[in-house]
Tab-separated table of C-alpha atoms in Angstrom:
chain	number	residue	atom	x	y	z
A	21	ALA	CA	51.500	-20.070	-54.777
A	22	GLU	CA	51.107	-19.019	-51.128
A	23	GLU	CA	47.549	-17.489	-51.555
A	24	ARG	CA	46.152	-20.628	-52.942
A	25	TYR	CA	46.966	-22.622	-49.899
A	26	ALA	CA	46.371	-19.498	-47.268
A	27	SER	CA	43.225	-19.332	-45.245
A	28	ALA	CA	41.973	-16.992	-42.511
A	29	HIS	CA	43.135	-19.169	-39.484
A	30	LEU	CA	46.816	-20.061	-41.537
A	31	SER	CA	47.749	-16.395	-42.491
A	32	ARG	CA	51.398	-15.830	-42.657
A	33	GLN	CA	52.707	-12.903	-40.509
A	34	LEU	CA	55.978	-10.594	-41.017
A	35	HIS	CA	57.590	-10.740	-37.258
A	36	VAL	CA	59.439	-7.363	-36.886
A	37	THR	CA	61.823	-7.101	-34.197
A	38	VAL	CA	63.173	-3.473	-33.309
A	39	VAL	CA	66.530	-3.962	-31.538
A	40	SER	CA	68.617	-1.768	-29.561
A	41	PHE	CA	72.469	-2.145	-29.966
A	42	GLY	CA	75.761	-0.034	-29.205
A	43	PHE	CA	78.172	1.098	-31.981
A	44	LYS	CA	80.815	0.284	-29.776
A	45	HIS	CA	79.949	-3.205	-29.455
A	46	GLY	CA	79.864	-4.072	-32.924
A	47	MET	CA	77.418	-4.024	-35.922
A	48	LEU	CA	73.858	-5.578	-35.607
A	49	LYS	CA	73.989	-8.551	-37.763
A	50	PRO	CA	71.859	-9.814	-39.136
A	51	ALA	CA	69.531	-6.616	-39.489
A	52	ASP	CA	67.781	-5.575	-42.254
A	53	THR	CA	67.304	-1.572	-41.852
A	54	ILE	CA	69.987	-0.060	-39.280
A	55	PHE	CA	69.315	3.778	-37.804
A	56	ASP	CA	72.026	5.675	-36.149
A	57	VAL	CA	70.747	7.808	-33.015
A	58	ARG	CA	73.962	9.340	-31.971
A	59	PHE	CA	72.742	12.574	-33.130
A	60	LEU	CA	70.636	12.586	-30.019
A	61	ARG	CA	71.202	13.932	-26.622
A	62	ASN	CA	73.530	11.424	-24.880
A	63	PRO	CA	71.729	10.807	-20.784
A	64	TYR	CA	75.150	8.821	-20.677
A	65	PHE	CA	76.670	12.170	-19.427
A	66	ASP	CA	73.746	13.093	-17.083
A	67	PRO	CA	75.598	11.573	-13.693
A	68	ASN	CA	72.065	10.952	-12.585
A	69	LEU	CA	71.292	8.845	-15.643
A	70	LYS	CA	74.101	7.462	-16.322
A	71	ARG	CA	73.996	3.848	-14.731
A	72	LYS	CA	69.994	3.507	-15.728
A	73	THR	CA	68.839	2.828	-19.205
A	74	GLY	CA	66.443	3.556	-21.879
A	75	GLN	CA	64.128	1.913	-20.345
A	76	ASP	CA	63.671	3.769	-17.378
A	77	PRO	CA	61.008	6.644	-17.724
A	78	ALA	CA	63.644	9.448	-16.556
A	79	VAL	CA	66.338	8.318	-19.114
A	80	ALA	CA	63.173	8.280	-21.807
A	81	SER	CA	62.041	11.763	-20.793
A	82	TYR	CA	65.532	13.125	-21.284
A	83	VAL	CA	65.946	11.492	-24.856
A	84	PHE	CA	62.547	12.803	-25.772
A	85	GLU	CA	63.325	16.093	-24.460
A	86	ASP	CA	65.225	16.729	-27.338
A	87	PRO	CA	62.560	17.648	-30.172
A	88	ALA	CA	64.871	16.027	-32.675
A	89	ALA	CA	63.739	12.249	-31.280
A	90	ASN	CA	60.000	13.111	-32.084
A	91	ILE	CA	60.945	14.021	-35.485
A	92	PHE	CA	63.051	11.130	-36.205
A	93	LEU	CA	60.464	8.805	-34.332
A	94	THR	CA	58.126	10.291	-36.472
A	95	LYS	CA	59.489	10.030	-40.212
A	96	ILE	CA	60.695	6.129	-38.688
A	97	ILE	CA	57.263	5.191	-38.362
A	98	ASP	CA	56.027	6.904	-41.089
A	99	LEU	CA	59.134	4.816	-43.486
A	100	THR	CA	58.596	1.633	-41.787
A	101	CYS	CA	54.534	1.708	-42.172
A	102	PHE	CA	55.118	1.764	-45.752
A	103	LEU	CA	57.688	-0.427	-46.040
A	104	LEU	CA	56.467	-3.315	-43.659
A	105	PRO	CA	53.238	-3.934	-45.654
A	106	ALA	CA	55.792	-4.513	-49.123
A	107	TYR	CA	58.281	-6.782	-47.538
A	108	HIS	CA	55.176	-9.031	-46.320
A	109	LEU	CA	53.409	-8.970	-49.607
A	110	GLU	CA	57.095	-9.928	-51.211
A	111	GLY	CA	57.240	-13.042	-48.944
A	112	LYS	CA	59.714	-11.959	-45.984
A	113	HIS	CA	58.597	-13.616	-42.553
A	114	TYR	CA	61.075	-12.017	-40.848
A	115	PHE	CA	62.204	-8.326	-40.665
A	116	ARG	CA	64.947	-6.704	-38.233
A	117	ILE	CA	65.609	-2.702	-37.425
A	118	GLY	CA	68.441	-2.033	-35.745
A	119	ILE	CA	68.471	1.129	-33.677
A	120	GLY	CA	71.684	2.142	-32.798
A	121	CYS	CA	73.652	4.847	-30.764
A	122	THR	CA	77.106	4.505	-28.578
A	123	GLY	CA	76.829	2.114	-26.024
A	124	GLY	CA	73.380	0.397	-26.348
A	125	LYS	CA	71.992	1.627	-23.219
A	126	HIS	CA	70.299	4.818	-23.520
A	127	ARG	CA	69.117	6.612	-26.291
A	128	SER	CA	68.944	3.255	-28.966
A	129	VAL	CA	67.040	1.629	-26.086
A	130	ALA	CA	64.568	4.652	-25.286
A	131	ILE	CA	63.621	4.958	-29.167
A	132	SER	CA	63.487	1.224	-29.797
A	133	GLU	CA	60.827	0.987	-26.897
A	134	ARG	CA	58.620	3.701	-28.225
A	135	LEU	CA	59.533	2.610	-31.981
A	136	ALA	CA	57.687	-0.916	-31.109
A	137	LEU	CA	54.857	0.540	-28.912
A	138	GLU	CA	53.767	3.010	-31.905
A	139	LEU	CA	54.058	0.805	-34.477
A	140	ALA	CA	52.618	-1.948	-32.569
A	141	SER	CA	49.639	0.276	-31.941
A	142	LEU	CA	48.856	0.899	-35.349
A	143	THR	CA	47.686	-3.106	-35.923
A	144	ILE	CA	49.197	-3.146	-39.428
A	145	PRO	CA	47.834	-6.469	-40.949
A	146	ASN	CA	49.858	-9.158	-40.698
A	147	ILE	CA	52.590	-7.745	-38.661
A	148	ALA	CA	53.958	-8.512	-35.296
A	149	ILE	CA	56.235	-6.564	-33.606
A	150	SER	CA	58.649	-6.897	-30.499
A	151	VAL	CA	61.811	-5.625	-29.168
A	152	SER	CA	64.736	-6.547	-27.726
A	153	HIS	CA	67.872	-4.865	-25.940
A	154	ARG	CA	71.239	-6.509	-27.258
A	155	ASP	CA	73.666	-4.643	-25.422
A	156	ILE	CA	71.671	-3.154	-22.392
A	157	HIS	CA	73.662	-5.289	-19.797
A	158	VAL	CA	77.156	-4.758	-21.165
A	159	GLY	CA	79.684	-3.232	-18.872
A	160	LEU	CA	78.393	-1.084	-16.455
A	161	ASP	CA	79.195	2.189	-17.115
A	162	GLY	CA	79.270	2.131	-20.610
């Protein structure tokens, strides 16, 4: 029924939000898909990076120096590019991808930022990408 009323200027979009979070602050709710990045090297244990976030280029570089980070990102992009058009076709309007690490400040933020950037650069039809960080400012040294 939706196709009958659709027009070029009124096309429905699937709004995708990539959300970083820290497992120690509770599971992300609601979420359609959750990925755990606690297997990556943790910048928290580097005194020069501990108080920074994954939005800082030094922290992002540290995270992506781990070869597993790039492999993981490639696999997530591949899976997401397969899934999003299918969810749009199914009629979903919103899709939330959670990326979790321990505290939600370093690894999950760096991965979320890069994932959102990469997905947006692919310009998948009818898909709008945004990013947010639930726990980036929780506490000072978590």
